[in-house]
Amino acid sequence: MCSSDLNLTIEVNALATRIVLEGNRAVGVEYRRGGNVHVARAHREVLLAGGVINSPQVLMLSGIGDPDALRAQGIKPQVPLRGVGRNLQDHVTVMIAFDRKPPSGTIHRWMRLDRIAVALADSYLLGGTSVASDIPGGMASFARVMPGATVPDIQLLLAGAPLTARPYMKPFREPFQDGFGGRIVMLHPESRGELVLSSSDPRTPD
């Protein structure tokens, strides 16, 4: 898909296979689509945003990483960086959700399409303080739960609406199931992990 107005091209059903390097400088991205290999050249810079798993995978497939680990998979080291894929931390969190029985809550009532349209206009065009001016999860607290903890080790987040909340309007879209809940987040994980390549094939999971 291409938009000339935004100077943007989006490739779908494509798999990024490696960063194209000239020396130690990234100059493009190689990707596969429809059984063919393509290269997108960069005019200025390459931004890698593949997440905590795919970003280090693409770096290592490109020869950026621990030289010994790369050679073990038959990949020629290009930029020796032993920290690639290491020191990973889990962001441990647990979600607790409940259905809300009628009458529905404030968020649910305001998410009806005509109401939320008015609320958005009030908040963002007129500077008002309608329900659209804040998110339904703005409350948080911190607590110490482990013996001997000197600082808070968990965070408690309130969710005033379910993750399935969306605008609705009968008969075009049925209302979502109203609900609420919370999230418990561990603040100071001590474990560390490492991501290594299991193959030089980009289609093989790490």
mmCIF file of C-alpha atoms in Angstrom:
data_model
loop_
_atom_site.group_PDB
_atom_site.id
_atom_site.type_symbol
_atom_site.label_atom_id
_atom_site.label_comp_id
_atom_site.label_asym_id
_atom_site.label_seq_id
_atom_site.Cartn_x
_atom_site.Cartn_y
_atom_site.Cartn_z
ATOM 1 C CA MET A 1 0.000 0.000 0.000
ATOM 2 C CA CYS A 2 1.367 3.444 -0.896
ATOM 3 C CA SER A 3 0.365 6.977 -0.001
ATOM 4 C CA SER A 4 2.140 9.609 -2.077
ATOM 5 C CA ASP A 5 0.820 12.421 0.144
ATOM 6 C CA LEU A 6 2.575 11.001 3.187
ATOM 7 C CA ASN A 7 5.595 9.674 1.289
ATOM 8 C CA LEU A 8 4.893 6.312 2.886
ATOM 9 C CA THR A 9 4.954 2.776 1.521
ATOM 10 C CA ILE A 10 3.683 -0.119 3.629
ATOM 11 C CA GLU A 11 4.544 -3.670 2.605
ATOM 12 C CA VAL A 12 2.129 -6.329 3.860
ATOM 13 C CA ASN A 13 2.623 -10.106 4.050
ATOM 14 C CA ALA A 14 6.368 -9.447 4.128
ATOM 15 C CA LEU A 15 9.100 -10.830 6.390
ATOM 16 C CA ALA A 16 12.139 -8.722 7.287
ATOM 17 C CA THR A 17 15.180 -10.988 6.946
ATOM 18 C CA ARG A 18 18.160 -8.753 7.665
ATOM 19 C CA ILE A 19 19.511 -5.230 7.840
ATOM 20 C CA VAL A 20 21.654 -4.339 4.843
ATOM 21 C CA LEU A 21 25.046 -3.071 5.991
ATOM 22 C CA GLU A 22 27.832 -1.171 4.296
ATOM 23 C CA GLY A 23 30.704 -1.593 6.708
ATOM 24 C CA ASN A 24 29.096 -1.009 10.080
ATOM 25 C CA ARG A 25 26.437 1.371 8.733
ATOM 26 C CA ALA A 26 22.813 0.318 8.143
ATOM 27 C CA VAL A 27 21.705 1.367 4.670
ATOM 28 C CA GLY A 28 18.523 -0.641 4.120
ATOM 29 C CA VAL A 29 16.391 -3.651 4.945
ATOM 30 C CA GLU A 30 16.082 -6.946 3.092
ATOM 31 C CA TYR A 31 12.675 -8.635 3.167
ATOM 32 C CA ARG A 32 10.844 -11.523 1.551
ATOM 33 C CA ARG A 33 7.388 -11.308 0.039
ATOM 34 C CA GLY A 34 5.652 -13.761 -2.221
ATOM 35 C CA GLY A 35 8.730 -15.954 -2.469
ATOM 36 C CA ASN A 36 10.900 -13.092 -3.721
ATOM 37 C CA VAL A 37 13.670 -11.182 -1.958
ATOM 38 C CA HIS A 38 13.477 -7.384 -1.965
ATOM 39 C CA VAL A 39 15.678 -4.628 -0.582
ATOM 40 C CA ALA A 40 14.383 -1.286 0.662
ATOM 41 C CA ARG A 41 17.190 1.279 0.671
ATOM 42 C CA ALA A 42 17.263 4.014 3.307
ATOM 43 C CA HIS A 43 17.877 7.646 2.350
ATOM 44 C CA ARG A 44 18.739 8.624 5.921
ATOM 45 C CA GLU A 45 18.435 5.955 8.604
ATOM 46 C CA VAL A 46 16.976 2.540 9.427
ATOM 47 C CA LEU A 47 14.612 2.262 12.387
ATOM 48 C CA LEU A 48 14.182 -1.233 13.819
ATOM 49 C CA ALA A 49 10.961 -1.740 15.791
ATOM 50 C CA GLY A 50 10.398 -5.492 15.928
ATOM 51 C CA GLY A 51 9.788 -5.813 19.651
ATOM 52 C CA VAL A 52 11.811 -7.566 22.308
ATOM 53 C CA ILE A 53 12.016 -10.835 20.323
ATOM 54 C CA ASN A 54 12.193 -9.919 16.646
ATOM 55 C CA SER A 55 14.483 -6.892 17.004
ATOM 56 C CA PRO A 56 17.454 -8.869 18.368
ATOM 57 C CA GLN A 57 16.639 -11.703 15.956
ATOM 58 C CA VAL A 58 16.935 -9.403 12.927
ATOM 59 C CA LEU A 59 20.104 -7.838 14.341
ATOM 60 C CA MET A 60 21.752 -11.225 14.777
ATOM 61 C CA LEU A 61 20.607 -12.426 11.354
ATOM 62 C CA SER A 62 22.319 -9.310 9.989
ATOM 63 C CA GLY A 63 25.619 -10.209 11.634
ATOM 64 C CA ILE A 64 25.197 -7.844 14.589
ATOM 65 C CA GLY A 65 25.757 -9.597 17.904
ATOM 66 C CA ASP A 66 28.025 -12.021 19.718
ATOM 67 C CA PRO A 67 30.574 -13.187 17.105
ATOM 68 C CA ASP A 68 30.898 -16.679 18.587
ATOM 69 C CA ALA A 69 27.117 -17.229 18.644
ATOM 70 C CA LEU A 70 26.760 -15.916 15.099
ATOM 71 C CA ARG A 71 29.489 -18.170 13.734
ATOM 72 C CA ALA A 72 27.788 -21.152 15.381
ATOM 73 C CA GLN A 73 24.820 -20.525 13.065
ATOM 74 C CA GLY A 74 26.963 -19.897 10.000
ATOM 75 C CA ILE A 75 26.468 -16.120 10.079
ATOM 76 C CA LYS A 76 29.456 -13.882 9.374
ATOM 77 C CA PRO A 77 29.894 -11.315 12.175
ATOM 78 C CA GLN A 78 29.646 -7.771 10.842
ATOM 79 C CA VAL A 79 29.372 -5.704 14.033
ATOM 80 C CA PRO A 80 30.543 -7.406 17.276
ATOM 81 C CA LEU A 81 28.033 -6.531 19.996
ATOM 82 C CA ARG A 82 27.830 -9.218 22.669
ATOM 83 C CA GLY A 83 24.895 -7.550 24.418
ATOM 84 C CA VAL A 84 22.407 -8.175 21.594
ATOM 85 C CA GLY A 85 19.638 -10.450 22.848
ATOM 86 C CA ARG A 86 20.908 -10.468 26.426
ATOM 87 C CA ASN A 87 19.759 -9.058 29.757
ATOM 88 C CA LEU A 88 16.063 -9.515 28.935
ATOM 89 C CA GLN A 89 13.586 -8.902 31.751
ATOM 90 C CA ASP A 90 10.019 -10.135 32.068
ATOM 91 C CA HIS A 91 7.337 -7.507 32.619
ATOM 92 C CA VAL A 92 5.216 -9.700 34.877
ATOM 93 C CA THR A 93 1.599 -8.602 35.194
ATOM 94 C CA VAL A 94 -1.736 -10.232 36.027
ATOM 95 C CA MET A 95 -5.118 -8.902 34.887
ATOM 96 C CA ILE A 96 -8.260 -9.435 36.968
ATOM 97 C CA ALA A 97 -11.545 -8.650 35.198
ATOM 98 C CA PHE A 98 -15.185 -8.648 36.287
ATOM 99 C CA ASP A 99 -18.449 -8.222 34.396
ATOM 100 C CA ARG A 100 -20.644 -5.365 35.567
ATOM 101 C CA LYS A 101 -24.351 -6.051 35.958
ATOM 102 C CA PRO A 102 -26.929 -3.441 34.847
ATOM 103 C CA PRO A 103 -27.193 -0.557 35.251
ATOM 104 C CA SER A 104 -24.114 0.043 33.145
ATOM 105 C CA GLY A 105 -21.211 2.202 34.245
ATOM 106 C CA THR A 106 -20.340 5.694 33.068
ATOM 107 C CA ILE A 107 -17.834 4.584 30.408
ATOM 108 C CA HIS A 108 -20.273 2.083 28.921
ATOM 109 C CA ARG A 109 -23.057 4.662 28.653
ATOM 110 C CA TRP A 110 -20.781 7.256 27.053
ATOM 111 C CA MET A 111 -19.323 4.816 24.516
ATOM 112 C CA ARG A 112 -22.561 4.869 22.522
ATOM 113 C CA LEU A 113 -21.488 6.326 19.187
ATOM 114 C CA ASP A 114 -23.535 9.518 19.290
ATOM 115 C CA ARG A 115 -22.517 10.262 22.891
ATOM 116 C CA ILE A 116 -18.803 9.620 22.471
ATOM 117 C CA ALA A 117 -18.768 11.781 19.312
ATOM 118 C CA VAL A 118 -20.165 14.693 21.336
ATOM 119 C CA ALA A 119 -17.710 13.992 24.179
ATOM 120 C CA LEU A 120 -14.725 13.955 21.802
ATOM 121 C CA ALA A 121 -15.786 17.211 20.211
ATOM 122 C CA ASP A 122 -16.217 18.794 23.636
ATOM 123 C CA SER A 123 -12.842 17.617 24.924
ATOM 124 C CA TYR A 124 -10.593 18.128 21.913
ATOM 125 C CA LEU A 125 -12.263 20.989 20.059
ATOM 126 C CA LEU A 126 -13.757 23.031 22.879
ATOM 127 C CA GLY A 127 -11.330 22.140 25.670
ATOM 128 C CA GLY A 128 -14.043 20.666 27.870
ATOM 129 C CA THR A 129 -13.767 18.038 30.590
ATOM 130 C CA SER A 130 -16.122 15.365 29.288
ATOM 131 C CA VAL A 131 -15.545 11.639 29.750
ATOM 132 C CA ALA A 132 -13.328 11.680 26.629
ATOM 133 C CA SER A 133 -10.778 13.953 28.317
ATOM 134 C CA ASP A 134 -9.346 11.142 30.445
ATOM 135 C CA ILE A 135 -8.680 7.422 30.192
ATOM 136 C CA PRO A 136 -10.690 4.955 32.315
ATOM 137 C CA GLY A 137 -7.560 3.645 33.985
ATOM 138 C CA GLY A 138 -5.970 6.662 35.543
ATOM 139 C CA MET A 139 -5.855 5.368 39.123
ATOM 140 C CA ALA A 140 -2.812 3.526 40.439
ATOM 141 C CA SER A 141 -1.281 2.627 43.767
ATOM 142 C CA PHE A 142 1.934 1.065 45.012
ATOM 143 C CA ALA A 143 2.394 -1.416 47.837
ATOM 144 C CA ARG A 144 5.032 -3.457 49.646
ATOM 145 C CA VAL A 145 4.068 -7.110 49.891
ATOM 146 C CA MET A 146 7.307 -9.072 50.242
ATOM 147 C CA PRO A 147 8.858 -9.475 53.718
ATOM 148 C CA GLY A 148 11.719 -7.073 54.184
ATOM 149 C CA ALA A 149 10.793 -4.863 51.226
ATOM 150 C CA THR A 150 11.975 -1.302 51.758
ATOM 151 C CA VAL A 151 10.295 0.129 48.654
ATOM 152 C CA PRO A 152 7.022 -0.780 46.888
ATOM 153 C CA ASP A 153 7.370 -4.020 44.930
ATOM 154 C CA ILE A 154 3.977 -4.150 43.205
ATOM 155 C CA GLN A 155 1.838 -1.638 41.358
ATOM 156 C CA LEU A 156 -1.950 -1.845 41.338
ATOM 157 C CA LEU A 157 -3.786 -0.370 38.338
ATOM 158 C CA LEU A 158 -7.528 0.213 38.088
ATOM 159 C CA ALA A 159 -9.333 -0.552 34.836
ATOM 160 C CA GLY A 160 -12.654 1.279 34.824
ATOM 161 C CA ALA A 161 -13.715 -0.385 31.557
ATOM 162 C CA PRO A 162 -13.005 -3.720 29.835
ATOM 163 C CA LEU A 163 -10.348 -4.090 27.151
ATOM 164 C CA THR A 164 -13.176 -4.834 24.696
ATOM 165 C CA ALA A 165 -14.672 -1.350 25.135
ATOM 166 C CA ARG A 166 -15.491 0.270 21.785
ATOM 167 C CA PRO A 167 -18.091 2.640 20.337
ATOM 168 C CA TYR A 168 -21.427 0.953 19.646
ATOM 169 C CA MET A 169 -24.778 1.821 18.160
ATOM 170 C CA LYS A 170 -27.658 -0.564 17.651
ATOM 171 C CA PRO A 171 -28.478 -2.107 15.204
ATOM 172 C CA PHE A 172 -25.088 -1.596 13.526
ATOM 173 C CA ARG A 173 -22.962 -2.774 16.458
ATOM 174 C CA GLU A 174 -24.120 -4.348 19.693
ATOM 175 C CA PRO A 175 -22.951 -2.896 23.018
ATOM 176 C CA PHE A 176 -19.925 -4.564 24.572
ATOM 177 C CA GLN A 177 -20.183 -6.420 27.879
ATOM 178 C CA ASP A 178 -19.628 -3.804 30.549
ATOM 179 C CA GLY A 179 -17.003 -4.557 33.139
ATOM 180 C CA PHE A 180 -14.120 -3.377 35.263
ATOM 181 C CA GLY A 181 -11.023 -4.811 36.832
ATOM 182 C CA GLY A 182 -7.432 -4.229 37.698
ATOM 183 C CA ARG A 183 -3.870 -5.148 36.932
ATOM 184 C CA ILE A 184 -1.113 -6.221 39.313
ATOM 185 C CA VAL A 185 2.420 -5.461 38.123
ATOM 186 C CA MET A 186 5.667 -6.768 39.642
ATOM 187 C CA LEU A 187 8.016 -3.796 39.799
ATOM 188 C CA HIS A 188 11.477 -5.225 40.383
ATOM 189 C CA PRO A 189 11.985 -8.515 38.506
ATOM 190 C CA GLU A 190 15.390 -10.020 39.285
ATOM 191 C CA SER A 191 15.558 -12.745 36.654
ATOM 192 C CA ARG A 192 17.363 -12.110 33.382
ATOM 193 C CA GLY A 193 17.019 -13.983 30.130
ATOM 194 C CA GLU A 194 18.843 -14.357 26.838
ATOM 195 C CA LEU A 195 17.685 -14.735 23.256
ATOM 196 C CA VAL A 196 19.810 -16.842 20.900
ATOM 197 C CA LEU A 197 19.332 -17.924 17.303
ATOM 198 C CA SER A 198 18.331 -21.514 16.709
ATOM 199 C CA SER A 199 18.872 -21.161 12.953
ATOM 200 C CA SER A 200 20.103 -18.716 10.339
ATOM 201 C CA ASP A 201 16.701 -19.069 8.632
ATOM 202 C CA PRO A 202 14.583 -15.969 9.483
ATOM 203 C CA ARG A 203 11.434 -18.128 9.362
ATOM 204 C CA THR A 204 12.653 -20.333 12.230
ATOM 205 C CA PRO A 205 11.528 -19.243 15.717
ATOM 206 C CA ASP A 206 14.367 -18.367 18.114
#
